Short mmCIF file of C-alpha atoms in Angstrom, two decimals:
data_model
loop_
_atom_site.label_atom_id
_atom_site.label_comp_id
_atom_site.label_asym_id
_atom_site.label_seq_id
_atom_site.Cartn_x
_atom_site.Cartn_y
_atom_site.Cartn_z
CA MET A 169 185.34 -69.65 -105.05
CA LYS A 170 187.24 -72.56 -106.50
CA ASN A 171 188.01 -70.43 -109.64
CA ASN A 172 189.39 -67.52 -107.57
CA SER A 173 191.77 -69.85 -105.59
CA GLN A 174 192.83 -72.14 -108.37
CA LEU A 175 196.53 -70.85 -108.57
CA SER A 176 197.06 -70.81 -104.84
CA SER A 177 195.45 -74.19 -104.54
CA SER A 178 197.86 -75.64 -107.15
CA VAL A 179 200.84 -74.26 -105.31
CA PHE A 180 199.48 -75.60 -102.01
CA LEU A 181 198.92 -79.06 -103.36
CA PHE A 182 202.47 -79.15 -104.84
CA LEU A 183 203.91 -78.25 -101.44
CA LEU A 184 201.77 -80.85 -99.79
CA ILE A 185 203.36 -83.59 -101.91
CA PHE A 186 206.60 -82.87 -100.10
CA SER A 187 205.05 -82.26 -96.68
CA PHE A 188 202.53 -85.04 -96.32
CA SER A 189 202.43 -88.75 -97.05
CA VAL A 190 198.92 -88.22 -98.51
CA SER A 191 198.15 -85.27 -100.76
CA TRP A 192 195.11 -83.93 -102.33
CA ALA A 193 196.81 -84.27 -105.77
CA THR A 194 197.30 -87.92 -105.11
CA LEU A 195 193.84 -88.42 -103.78
CA LEU A 196 192.20 -86.68 -106.70
CA SER A 197 194.07 -88.92 -109.10
CA SER A 198 192.38 -91.97 -107.74
CA PRO A 199 190.05 -93.44 -110.39
CA GLY A 200 186.32 -92.95 -109.62
CA SER A 201 186.84 -91.17 -106.32
CA GLY A 202 187.66 -87.65 -107.44
CA ASN A 203 184.24 -86.18 -106.85
CA LEU A 204 184.17 -87.73 -103.33
CA ILE A 205 187.51 -86.34 -102.47
CA SER A 206 186.63 -82.91 -103.83
CA CYS A 207 183.47 -83.11 -101.64
CA LEU A 208 185.50 -83.88 -98.60
CA GLN A 209 187.93 -81.08 -99.47
CA SER A 210 185.23 -78.48 -100.05
CA HIS A 211 183.57 -79.33 -96.66
CA SER A 212 186.63 -79.35 -94.59
CA ASN A 213 188.07 -76.39 -92.63
CA ASN A 214 191.57 -77.69 -92.70
CA VAL A 215 192.84 -79.26 -95.90
CA SER A 216 196.34 -79.93 -94.61
CA THR A 217 195.08 -81.91 -91.67
CA ILE A 218 192.29 -83.75 -93.68
CA SER A 219 194.86 -84.80 -96.33
CA GLN A 220 196.71 -86.95 -93.79
CA LEU A 221 193.45 -88.72 -92.78
CA ILE A 222 192.10 -89.90 -96.15
CA PHE A 223 193.59 -92.66 -98.29
CA THR A 224 192.81 -94.08 -101.78
CA PRO A 225 194.38 -96.98 -103.53
CA VAL A 226 196.99 -94.94 -105.26
CA ASN A 227 198.49 -93.94 -101.88
CA ALA A 228 201.45 -96.10 -100.63
CA SER A 229 199.76 -96.05 -97.13
CA PHE A 230 196.38 -97.35 -98.43
CA LEU A 231 197.10 -101.11 -98.28
CA PRO A 232 198.99 -101.22 -95.00
CA ILE A 233 196.18 -99.16 -93.30
CA TRP A 234 193.55 -101.53 -94.70
CA GLN A 235 195.56 -104.59 -93.82
CA VAL A 236 196.57 -103.71 -90.23
CA ALA A 237 193.18 -104.27 -88.60
CA VAL A 238 192.10 -107.21 -90.86
CA GLN A 239 192.07 -109.54 -88.00
CA ASN A 240 190.86 -112.65 -89.90
CA THR A 241 193.71 -113.16 -92.36
CA ARG A 242 191.65 -115.25 -94.87
CA PHE A 243 190.66 -111.92 -96.34
CA LEU A 244 194.20 -110.75 -96.90
CA LYS A 245 194.16 -111.77 -100.61
CA PRO A 246 194.14 -109.83 -103.87
CA SER A 247 190.58 -110.97 -104.75
CA THR A 248 189.06 -109.30 -101.59
CA PRO A 249 187.22 -106.11 -102.52
CA ARG A 250 188.55 -103.11 -100.85
CA PRO A 251 187.29 -99.60 -100.11
CA SER A 252 187.36 -96.80 -102.63
CA VAL A 253 188.41 -94.44 -99.89
CA ILE A 254 189.56 -95.02 -96.38
CA VAL A 255 188.91 -92.21 -93.81
CA THR A 256 190.67 -92.17 -90.40
CA PRO A 257 188.98 -89.49 -88.55
CA VAL A 258 190.53 -87.88 -85.49
CA GLU A 259 187.26 -85.98 -84.70
CA GLU A 260 183.54 -86.10 -85.26
CA THR A 261 183.14 -83.44 -87.90
CA LEU A 262 185.14 -85.53 -90.42
CA ILE A 263 182.66 -88.30 -89.81
CA GLN A 264 179.82 -86.06 -90.53
CA THR A 265 181.53 -84.81 -93.69
CA SER A 266 182.28 -88.36 -94.85
CA LEU A 267 178.74 -89.45 -94.33
CA TYR A 268 177.46 -86.41 -96.18
CA CYS A 269 179.81 -86.82 -99.20
CA ALA A 270 179.26 -90.72 -99.40
CA LYS A 271 175.53 -90.18 -99.63
CA LYS A 272 175.84 -87.38 -102.17
CA HIS A 273 178.17 -89.32 -104.51
CA GLY A 274 176.62 -92.76 -104.21
CA TYR A 275 179.03 -94.53 -101.95
CA GLU A 276 178.15 -96.99 -99.15
CA ILE A 277 179.80 -96.72 -95.86
CA ARG A 278 181.42 -99.50 -93.76
CA ILE A 279 182.50 -98.92 -90.17
CA ARG A 280 185.57 -100.56 -88.67
CA SER A 281 186.52 -100.37 -85.09
CA GLY A 282 188.59 -103.53 -84.67
CA GLY A 283 188.04 -105.70 -87.67
CA HIS A 284 187.31 -108.98 -85.97
CA ASP A 285 184.00 -109.56 -87.80
CA TRP A 286 184.01 -113.10 -89.04
CA GLU A 287 182.93 -112.36 -92.64
CA GLY A 288 184.97 -109.09 -93.12
CA LEU A 289 181.88 -106.95 -93.55
CA SER A 290 183.42 -103.97 -91.91
CA TYR A 291 186.20 -103.57 -94.45
CA THR A 292 185.06 -105.38 -97.67
CA ALA A 293 182.07 -104.88 -99.98
CA ASP A 294 181.13 -105.65 -103.70
CA VAL A 295 180.06 -102.02 -104.20
CA PRO A 296 182.01 -98.74 -104.08
CA PHE A 297 182.27 -97.81 -100.44
CA VAL A 298 184.07 -95.61 -97.89
CA MET A 299 185.51 -97.32 -94.96
CA LEU A 300 185.49 -95.26 -91.77
CA ASP A 301 188.44 -96.58 -89.74
CA PHE A 302 188.14 -95.52 -86.06
CA THR A 303 191.82 -96.34 -85.27
CA ASN A 304 192.48 -92.63 -84.29
CA MET A 305 189.44 -92.28 -82.03
CA ARG A 306 190.13 -94.57 -79.14
CA SER A 307 190.17 -92.37 -75.98
CA ILE A 308 189.03 -93.95 -72.70
CA ASP A 309 187.85 -91.92 -69.69
CA VAL A 310 187.47 -93.97 -66.52
CA ASP A 311 185.55 -92.46 -63.55
CA VAL A 312 186.34 -94.78 -60.58
CA ALA A 313 183.97 -92.93 -58.16
CA LYS A 314 181.06 -93.21 -60.53
CA ARG A 315 182.04 -96.71 -61.73
CA THR A 316 181.73 -95.66 -65.37
CA ALA A 317 183.77 -95.27 -68.42
CA TRP A 318 183.36 -93.36 -71.72
CA VAL A 319 185.05 -95.36 -74.54
CA GLN A 320 185.45 -94.14 -78.02
CA ALA A 321 184.52 -96.59 -80.87
CA GLY A 322 188.07 -97.26 -82.01
CA ALA A 323 189.40 -98.52 -78.68
CA THR A 324 189.94 -102.25 -78.15
CA LEU A 325 188.86 -104.36 -75.31
CA GLY A 326 192.50 -104.75 -74.39
CA GLU A 327 192.94 -101.03 -74.18
CA LEU A 328 189.81 -100.73 -72.08
CA TYR A 329 190.95 -103.39 -69.66
CA TYR A 330 194.44 -101.87 -69.35
CA LYS A 331 193.10 -98.44 -68.76
CA ILE A 332 190.78 -99.67 -66.03
CA SER A 333 193.59 -101.58 -64.34
CA ARG A 334 195.72 -98.47 -64.21
CA GLU A 335 192.98 -96.80 -62.20
CA THR A 336 191.71 -99.56 -59.98
CA ASP A 337 192.03 -103.32 -59.26
CA THR A 338 188.35 -103.63 -58.08
CA LEU A 339 186.54 -102.63 -61.15
CA TYR A 340 186.32 -104.14 -64.65
CA PHE A 341 184.06 -104.47 -67.64
CA PRO A 342 182.11 -107.61 -68.52
CA ALA A 343 183.27 -108.13 -72.05
CA GLY A 344 185.26 -110.69 -74.17
CA VAL A 345 188.57 -112.26 -73.69
CA CYS A 346 190.25 -111.23 -77.02
CA PRO A 347 192.16 -107.93 -76.51
CA THR A 348 191.95 -106.84 -80.16
CA VAL A 349 188.18 -106.78 -80.51
CA GLY A 350 187.08 -103.27 -81.21
CA VAL A 351 184.67 -101.66 -78.74
CA GLY A 352 182.47 -99.92 -81.42
CA GLY A 353 180.94 -102.98 -82.94
CA TYR A 354 181.35 -105.39 -80.07
CA MET A 355 178.55 -103.79 -77.88
CA GLY A 356 176.40 -103.50 -81.06
CA GLY A 357 176.11 -107.30 -81.17
CA GLY A 358 175.60 -107.88 -77.46
CA GLY A 359 179.10 -109.10 -76.47
CA TYR A 360 179.80 -111.84 -73.91
CA GLY A 361 182.76 -113.00 -71.90
CA ASN A 362 183.95 -114.48 -68.67
CA LEU A 363 181.74 -112.29 -66.48
CA LEU A 364 178.44 -113.01 -68.29
CA ARG A 365 177.15 -115.48 -65.63
CA LYS A 366 177.58 -112.78 -63.05
CA PHE A 367 176.88 -109.58 -65.01
CA GLY A 368 175.20 -110.51 -68.22
CA THR A 369 176.34 -109.35 -71.69
CA ALA A 370 178.40 -106.29 -72.44
CA ALA A 371 175.37 -104.54 -73.93
CA ASP A 372 173.48 -105.10 -70.59
CA ASN A 373 176.03 -102.81 -69.00
CA VAL A 374 175.88 -99.98 -71.55
CA LEU A 375 174.49 -96.69 -69.95
CA ASP A 376 174.57 -94.28 -72.85
CA ALA A 377 176.12 -93.69 -76.25
CA ARG A 378 177.18 -90.95 -78.58
CA PHE A 379 175.64 -91.94 -81.88
CA MET A 380 175.42 -90.31 -85.40
CA ASP A 381 172.34 -90.90 -87.42
CA VAL A 382 171.94 -90.96 -91.20
CA ASP A 383 171.55 -87.23 -91.27
CA GLY A 384 174.71 -86.58 -89.34
CA ASN A 385 172.97 -85.61 -86.08
CA ILE A 386 174.88 -86.62 -82.95
CA LEU A 387 172.52 -88.10 -80.39
CA ASP A 388 172.73 -89.45 -76.88
CA ARG A 389 170.31 -91.83 -75.12
CA LYS A 390 167.89 -89.05 -74.31
CA SER A 391 167.83 -87.55 -77.82
CA MET A 392 167.70 -90.76 -79.68
CA GLY A 393 164.95 -92.37 -77.53
CA GLU A 394 164.70 -95.67 -75.85
CA ASP A 395 163.76 -97.66 -78.98
CA LEU A 396 166.87 -96.82 -80.90
CA PHE A 397 169.00 -97.13 -77.74
CA TRP A 398 167.49 -100.60 -77.37
CA ALA A 399 168.29 -101.47 -80.96
CA ILE A 400 171.93 -100.45 -81.03
CA ARG A 401 172.79 -102.63 -77.92
CA GLY A 402 172.74 -106.00 -79.54
CA GLY A 403 170.75 -105.35 -82.79
CA GLY A 404 173.84 -104.57 -84.87
CA SER A 405 174.52 -100.85 -84.26
CA SER A 406 175.98 -100.28 -87.78
CA SER A 407 172.53 -101.01 -89.31
CA PHE A 408 171.25 -97.84 -87.76
CA GLY A 409 174.11 -95.38 -87.77
CA ILE A 410 177.54 -94.80 -86.38
CA VAL A 411 178.44 -95.31 -82.79
CA LEU A 412 180.97 -92.76 -81.76
CA ALA A 413 181.41 -93.79 -78.14
CA TRP A 414 179.78 -95.88 -75.44
CA LYS A 415 179.20 -95.08 -71.81
CA LEU A 416 179.81 -98.22 -69.74
CA SER A 417 178.94 -99.35 -66.26
CA LEU A 418 181.80 -100.88 -64.62
CA VAL A 419 181.36 -103.82 -62.37
CA PRO A 420 182.97 -104.78 -59.02
CA VAL A 421 185.58 -107.57 -58.95
CA PRO A 422 187.78 -108.70 -56.08
CA LYS A 423 191.37 -107.78 -55.87
CA LYS A 424 192.37 -111.31 -56.70
CA VAL A 425 190.57 -113.90 -58.84
CA THR A 426 191.42 -117.54 -59.22
CA VAL A 427 192.03 -119.16 -62.49
CA PHE A 428 192.79 -122.74 -63.36
CA ILE A 429 193.43 -124.72 -66.56
CA LEU A 430 192.76 -128.44 -66.55
CA ASN A 431 193.02 -130.97 -69.52
CA LYS A 432 191.13 -134.23 -69.87
CA THR A 433 191.42 -136.79 -72.66
CA LEU A 434 188.96 -139.61 -73.60
CA GLU A 435 191.26 -142.02 -71.81
CA GLN A 436 190.93 -139.84 -68.71
CA GLY A 437 187.15 -139.88 -68.87
CA ALA A 438 186.62 -136.64 -70.77
CA THR A 439 183.20 -137.69 -72.16
CA GLU A 440 181.70 -138.45 -68.82
CA ILE A 441 183.14 -135.32 -67.30
CA PHE A 442 181.79 -133.11 -70.12
CA HIS A 443 178.43 -134.70 -69.88
CA LYS A 444 178.37 -133.79 -66.21
CA TYR A 445 179.73 -130.36 -66.98
CA GLN A 446 176.47 -129.50 -68.98
CA TYR A 447 174.47 -130.06 -65.74
CA VAL A 448 176.82 -128.15 -63.43
CA ALA A 449 178.51 -125.17 -65.23
CA PRO A 450 175.26 -123.26 -66.11
CA TYR A 451 173.85 -123.61 -62.50
CA ILE A 452 176.87 -123.32 -60.28
CA ASP A 453 177.66 -120.22 -58.20
CA ARG A 454 177.68 -117.17 -60.53
CA ASN A 455 181.15 -116.20 -59.37
CA LEU A 456 182.48 -119.25 -61.33
CA HIS A 457 182.82 -119.48 -65.17
CA ILE A 458 184.38 -122.59 -66.77
CA ARG A 459 184.93 -122.34 -70.49
CA THR A 460 185.91 -125.43 -72.46
CA GLN A 461 187.88 -125.91 -75.68
CA VAL A 462 187.65 -129.26 -77.51
CA PHE A 463 190.25 -130.60 -79.90
CA ALA A 464 191.19 -133.76 -81.69
CA GLU A 465 194.93 -134.67 -81.43
CA TYR A 466 197.31 -137.53 -82.01
CA ILE A 467 198.31 -139.62 -78.98
CA GLY A 468 202.10 -138.99 -78.57
CA ASN A 469 203.90 -140.21 -81.65
CA THR A 470 201.23 -142.78 -82.64
CA THR A 471 198.77 -142.68 -85.49
CA LYS A 472 195.81 -142.98 -83.04
CA LYS A 473 193.78 -139.84 -82.20
CA THR A 474 191.95 -138.86 -79.01
CA ILE A 475 189.86 -135.92 -77.87
CA ARG A 476 191.27 -133.41 -75.50
CA ILE A 477 189.08 -131.06 -73.54
CA MET A 478 190.58 -128.06 -71.87
CA PHE A 479 188.61 -126.69 -68.95
CA GLU A 480 189.48 -123.08 -68.20
CA GLY A 481 188.05 -121.68 -65.01
CA ILE A 482 187.85 -118.23 -63.46
CA TYR A 483 186.39 -117.63 -60.02
CA GLN A 484 185.61 -114.27 -58.50
CA GLY A 485 187.27 -115.13 -55.17
CA THR A 486 190.12 -117.10 -53.76
CA ARG A 487 191.05 -120.74 -54.02
CA ASP A 488 190.09 -121.32 -50.46
CA THR A 489 186.48 -120.69 -51.43
CA LEU A 490 186.65 -122.17 -54.88
CA LEU A 491 187.96 -125.63 -53.94
CA PRO A 492 185.21 -126.43 -51.40
CA LEU A 493 182.69 -125.35 -53.99
CA LEU A 494 184.08 -127.56 -56.68
CA ASP A 495 184.37 -130.46 -54.22
CA ARG A 496 180.54 -130.14 -53.56
CA LYS A 497 179.30 -129.48 -57.07
CA PHE A 498 181.80 -130.95 -59.51
CA PRO A 499 184.32 -133.30 -57.68
CA GLY A 500 184.91 -135.23 -61.00
CA LEU A 501 186.53 -132.44 -62.60
CA GLY A 502 189.55 -132.86 -60.33
CA VAL A 503 190.62 -129.34 -59.73
CA THR A 504 193.52 -129.12 -57.17
CA ARG A 505 195.05 -126.33 -55.26
CA GLU A 506 198.27 -126.77 -57.18
CA ILE A 507 196.70 -125.70 -60.56
CA CYS A 508 194.93 -122.74 -59.07
CA GLU A 509 196.48 -119.28 -59.48
CA GLU A 510 195.26 -116.17 -57.69
CA ILE A 511 195.86 -113.09 -59.91
CA LYS A 512 194.39 -109.69 -60.77
CA MET A 513 191.30 -109.63 -63.04
CA VAL A 514 193.37 -107.94 -65.80
CA GLN A 515 195.82 -110.79 -65.67
CA SER A 516 193.04 -113.28 -66.28
CA THR A 517 192.51 -111.75 -69.68
CA LEU A 518 196.01 -112.67 -70.43
CA VAL A 519 195.59 -116.22 -69.29
CA PHE A 520 192.35 -116.71 -71.30
CA TRP A 521 194.14 -115.40 -74.35
CA GLY A 522 196.89 -118.11 -73.91
CA LEU A 523 199.56 -115.91 -72.30
CA PRO A 524 201.29 -116.43 -68.95
CA SER A 525 199.87 -114.34 -66.09
CA SER A 526 203.26 -112.73 -65.64
CA THR A 527 203.16 -111.20 -69.05
CA PRO A 528 203.25 -107.41 -68.70
CA THR A 529 199.68 -106.19 -69.01
CA GLN A 530 200.67 -103.41 -71.32
CA ILE A 531 200.66 -106.03 -74.08
CA LEU A 532 196.90 -105.63 -74.04
CA THR A 533 197.39 -102.24 -75.76
CA ASN A 534 199.64 -103.56 -78.43
CA ARG A 535 197.37 -104.55 -81.32
CA SER A 536 200.22 -106.02 -83.41
CA ALA A 537 201.45 -108.24 -80.61
CA ILE A 538 198.31 -110.35 -80.59
CA ALA A 539 198.17 -113.17 -83.14
CA LYS A 540 195.56 -112.77 -85.96
CA LEU A 541 192.98 -115.35 -86.81
CA ASN A 542 192.68 -117.32 -90.04
CA ASN A 543 189.43 -119.21 -89.92
CA LYS A 544 185.77 -119.78 -90.79
CA SER A 545 183.37 -120.09 -87.82
CA LYS A 546 179.75 -120.87 -86.92
CA SER A 547 177.80 -120.66 -83.60
CA ASP A 548 175.11 -122.61 -81.81
CA TYR A 549 173.19 -122.53 -78.54
CA VAL A 550 172.48 -125.67 -76.45
CA ARG A 551 169.23 -125.76 -74.45
CA THR A 552 169.23 -129.52 -73.51
CA PRO A 553 172.18 -131.42 -72.42
CA ILE A 554 173.70 -133.40 -75.15
CA PRO A 555 173.56 -137.09 -74.33
CA VAL A 556 176.68 -139.26 -74.05
CA SER A 557 175.69 -140.92 -77.36
CA GLY A 558 175.59 -137.44 -79.06
CA LEU A 559 178.96 -136.43 -77.57
CA ARG A 560 180.54 -139.58 -78.90
CA LYS A 561 179.25 -138.78 -82.48
CA ILE A 562 180.76 -135.27 -82.16
CA TRP A 563 184.03 -136.73 -80.94
CA ARG A 564 184.10 -139.04 -83.87
CA LYS A 565 183.47 -136.27 -86.29
CA LEU A 566 186.35 -134.21 -84.68
CA ILE A 567 188.68 -137.14 -84.95
CA GLN A 568 187.97 -137.19 -88.74
CA ASN A 569 189.24 -133.64 -89.03
CA ASP A 570 192.78 -132.82 -89.85
CA GLU A 571 193.43 -130.97 -86.68
CA SER A 572 192.21 -127.63 -88.06
CA ALA A 573 189.03 -127.67 -85.95
CA LEU A 574 188.17 -126.25 -82.56
CA LEU A 575 185.05 -126.08 -80.41
CA MET A 576 184.95 -123.38 -77.86
CA ILE A 577 182.08 -123.64 -75.37
CA ASN A 578 180.87 -121.17 -72.80
CA PRO A 579 178.22 -121.93 -70.14
CA PHE A 580 175.36 -119.54 -69.67
CA GLY A 581 172.82 -119.44 -66.84
CA GLY A 582 173.22 -117.22 -63.84
CA ARG A 583 172.67 -113.51 -64.58
CA MET A 584 171.88 -114.37 -68.27
CA ALA A 585 168.74 -116.16 -67.11
CA ASP A 586 167.50 -113.07 -65.26
CA PHE A 587 166.85 -111.11 -68.44
CA SER A 588 163.86 -111.45 -70.75
CA GLU A 589 164.83 -112.43 -74.41
CA THR A 590 163.33 -109.11 -75.46
CA ALA A 591 165.09 -106.96 -72.87
CA LEU A 592 167.68 -106.21 -75.55
CA PRO A 593 167.90 -107.49 -79.15
CA TYR A 594 170.31 -110.25 -77.92
CA PRO A 595 167.73 -113.02 -77.18
CA HIS A 596 169.80 -115.98 -76.02
CA ARG A 597 168.93 -115.80 -72.38
CA ALA A 598 166.91 -118.00 -70.03
CA GLY A 599 167.15 -121.72 -70.94
CA VAL A 600 170.43 -121.56 -72.74
CA LEU A 601 172.96 -123.89 -71.15
CA LEU A 602 175.89 -123.48 -73.45
CA GLN A 603 177.00 -121.48 -76.44
CA ILE A 604 179.25 -123.23 -78.94
CA LEU A 605 181.71 -121.62 -81.32
CA LYS A 606 182.74 -124.09 -84.03
CA THR A 607 185.72 -123.10 -86.19
CA VAL A 608 188.31 -124.42 -88.64
CA ASN A 609 191.47 -122.62 -89.45
CA PHE A 610 193.36 -122.36 -92.77
CA ASN A 611 196.76 -122.53 -91.30
CA GLY A 612 199.32 -123.86 -93.72
CA GLN A 613 197.27 -122.86 -96.64
CA PRO A 614 197.92 -119.84 -98.93
CA SER A 615 194.23 -119.05 -99.11
CA ASP A 616 190.79 -120.21 -97.97
CA THR A 617 190.11 -121.56 -101.51
CA THR A 618 192.76 -124.26 -101.81
CA PRO A 619 191.44 -127.84 -102.09
CA THR A 620 192.50 -128.41 -98.47
CA SER A 621 190.80 -125.26 -97.27
CA LEU A 622 187.65 -126.04 -99.10
CA LYS A 623 187.70 -129.54 -97.52
CA ARG A 624 187.98 -127.97 -94.11
CA VAL A 625 184.89 -125.68 -94.77
CA ALA A 626 183.00 -128.71 -95.94
CA TRP A 627 183.88 -130.51 -92.85
CA LEU A 628 182.65 -127.59 -90.68
CA ARG A 629 179.32 -127.52 -92.50
CA SER A 630 178.90 -131.25 -91.99
CA LEU A 631 179.62 -130.82 -88.33
CA ASP A 632 177.06 -128.15 -88.36
CA ALA A 633 174.56 -130.63 -89.79
CA LEU A 634 175.50 -133.33 -87.31
CA LEU A 635 174.89 -131.01 -84.37
CA ALA A 636 171.28 -130.08 -85.44
CA PRO A 637 169.53 -132.52 -83.16
CA TYR A 638 171.43 -131.43 -80.16
CA VAL A 639 171.19 -127.68 -80.33
CA SER A 640 168.33 -125.09 -80.25
CA ASN A 641 165.62 -125.18 -82.95
CA ASN A 642 162.65 -123.12 -84.11
CA PRO A 643 164.73 -121.20 -84.62
CA ARG A 644 168.17 -122.58 -84.53
CA GLU A 645 169.91 -119.76 -82.71
CA ALA A 646 173.14 -118.10 -83.83
CA TYR A 647 175.21 -115.20 -82.44
CA SER A 648 175.05 -112.05 -84.57
CA ASN A 649 178.60 -111.05 -83.63
CA TYR A 650 179.79 -114.33 -85.07
CA ASN A 651 178.20 -113.38 -88.42
CA ASP A 652 177.93 -116.40 -90.89
CA LEU A 653 176.94 -115.68 -94.40
CA ASP A 654 176.12 -119.37 -94.87
CA LEU A 655 172.90 -118.54 -93.10
CA GLY A 656 171.78 -116.44 -96.00
CA VAL A 657 171.84 -112.80 -97.15
CA GLY A 658 168.47 -112.31 -98.83
CA SER A 659 166.57 -109.28 -97.50
CA SER A 660 164.04 -108.21 -100.11
CA ASN A 661 161.19 -109.41 -97.92
CA TYR A 662 160.57 -110.70 -94.46
CA GLU A 663 160.48 -114.28 -95.62
CA GLU A 664 163.98 -114.02 -97.11
CA ALA A 665 165.51 -112.04 -94.18
CA SER A 666 163.79 -114.18 -91.41
CA VAL A 667 166.04 -117.13 -92.49
CA TRP A 668 169.07 -115.49 -90.90
CA GLY A 669 167.41 -112.68 -88.93
CA GLU A 670 165.35 -114.98 -86.62
CA ARG A 671 168.42 -117.06 -85.96
CA TYR A 672 170.32 -114.01 -84.67
CA TRP A 673 167.58 -112.14 -82.83
CA LYS A 674 164.34 -114.25 -82.81
CA ARG A 675 161.07 -113.23 -84.38
CA ASP A 676 159.84 -110.54 -81.94
CA ASN A 677 163.17 -108.76 -81.69
CA PHE A 678 163.84 -108.99 -85.41
CA MET A 679 160.48 -107.50 -86.28
CA LYS A 680 161.03 -104.76 -83.74
CA LEU A 681 164.42 -103.96 -85.17
CA ILE A 682 162.94 -103.77 -88.70
CA ARG A 683 160.34 -101.29 -87.47
CA ILE A 684 163.06 -99.13 -85.76
CA LYS A 685 165.28 -99.21 -88.82
CA ALA A 686 162.37 -98.06 -91.07
CA LYS A 687 162.01 -94.95 -88.79
CA VAL A 688 165.67 -94.04 -88.35
CA ASP A 689 167.11 -94.98 -91.76
CA PRO A 690 164.10 -95.35 -94.09
CA HIS A 691 166.18 -95.40 -97.32
CA ASN A 692 168.50 -98.09 -95.92
CA PHE A 693 171.70 -96.19 -96.27
CA PHE A 694 173.42 -98.09 -93.63
CA ARG A 695 173.38 -101.60 -95.18
CA ARG A 696 175.56 -104.53 -95.68
CA PRO A 697 174.94 -108.38 -95.91
CA GLN A 698 172.70 -109.37 -93.03
CA SER A 699 172.06 -105.81 -91.89
CA ILE A 700 168.65 -104.93 -90.59
CA PRO A 701 166.52 -104.51 -93.70
CA VAL A 702 163.93 -101.99 -94.83
CA PHE A 703 161.02 -103.46 -96.83
#
C-alpha cells in the first residue's frame, strides 16, 4: 500500500510543509523517531490532522510546547532530558495509537496533564519516551442537578472551579488551591485542599473514570473492577494506565464563605499561638480550615531576623457564626470582624493563591497568568503536637536560611479521620494532625546547581533531619503527589521499593498496589521513578 501511494504521499507532504506548522516530512527527519512517526502515520485515519498534533525536537514548536506546562522552572535548562516525541491528542484514538506505537518501537510513555509534579517525572526521563500532553483534552461537563462533573484529564483545577462557578454558587469540588494543577494526575495521588476537613481528599469524591489500560482498552469503574478503581484514586494512576477523564461528586457550599488572613511574629507570641494551633485546628468545627505559612524575615531595616506565621482561614459560613466559634475555641489567635471577608467559594481560591478577592475569576482559566514555581520540596505528617522546645529549634533553623525557605502547614482531622487508612491508597488519615510542606526556592539563581542553590538544598535536607523527632515514624509518612526522589528510586525488589513506597502509601496499601499492578500491567510498561513496581 505504501509503494502504491509513494508519489501521491510525496506531493501531499510537500504541500503540508506550507499548510501546517508540523509536517510529516519534518517529523520523519527527527533522529531516532522515524519508525515511531511512521507507525503513528500508518495507524491514523487523518494524516493532515495528526500532523498538527505531533512534535519532535526538529520542529520549531517542540520546545515551546514542552516548556509551557513545565510548572517548576528548575527543569527549564538544557541538561533536562526531553521527550523524543510530544503527542497532543484531541481525542482518544490518537492516545490508543500512541500507546500501541510506543510499545512496538520501544519507547516509554509519560503523561502530562498539568506539569506540577515536583520532580518533573511527567515530562522528563533518561530513556527515549513519548510525552502525552493532555492540553487539548480539557472539557468539563457540570450537572448541577446530579451534583456531578465529568472532567477530562487535561483540565486544570482553576478551569474546573471556574466552570462550576458559572453554573452555581452552591456547589464546588474539594481539591487544591493552585489553579494550574492538572486534574489528570491530581486525583491519582489523592489530592487535598481547603475542604479536606469537611469532605476528605479529592480522590474520596471521585465516582467514576474513563481509563485506558496497557492494551488500549477504555474502561469505566464497572469494567475495570473495584481493585483497579481503588488503585488509581491515590495510588498514582499513571502506574496503571492513562486516565482520560474523572467523574466527580460535587459538594455543597454556602453562597458566601468567610476568609481571613492574620500574621503573627515571634515578638507577637507566634510560638505560643502556633503551639495552641496544633491542639485546636485539627479538632475544631469541620467548616473551618486554617492553613499556616511560616517564614523567616528581617525585622524592618535591621540585621535581626524573626519568624512570621501567616494564618489563612476559610469558614463555610458567615463571620457572625465564625467569630463566636473562634472566641470559644481559639481566642488567642485574635481574629476580628475587620479582617474577615465574606466572598463566594470561587473567590476564596483567588485569595489562597495570593490574589485579591476582587480579581476577575476568569483568571483561573488563564494558565500563563499564574506564576510558576522554582523549588525543591519535601513533605511530612505530624501525629503528636510539636512541643515549644521543638518549635524553637525549627524557628532557629529557619532563621539560618537565606529567606528562600517556606513551611506550608495544613491541619487534618474532621472528615479525614472518618476514613480507614486502607479505604483508598492515600493512607494519611486518622491521627494525623498536620501536613507540612517544606520548600526552598531557587529565585535569583540561574539554575538549581549553582553553589547557592546547592546550599539551599543542603539546608532543606538538614531541616528534614531536624524534624525527624517531631513527625510520624515507622514509616515516616510522605505525600506521593509531592514526589521526592531523595527518598529513593530502587524497585528491583520489595526491600528496595519499600524505602519510598511505604512512606507514600504504608505497607498494606503498597503491597496491594503491587498486586494490582502485576495483574493490569504485568510487563511494567507504565513505569517511571517511584512508580508502582512489578517484581
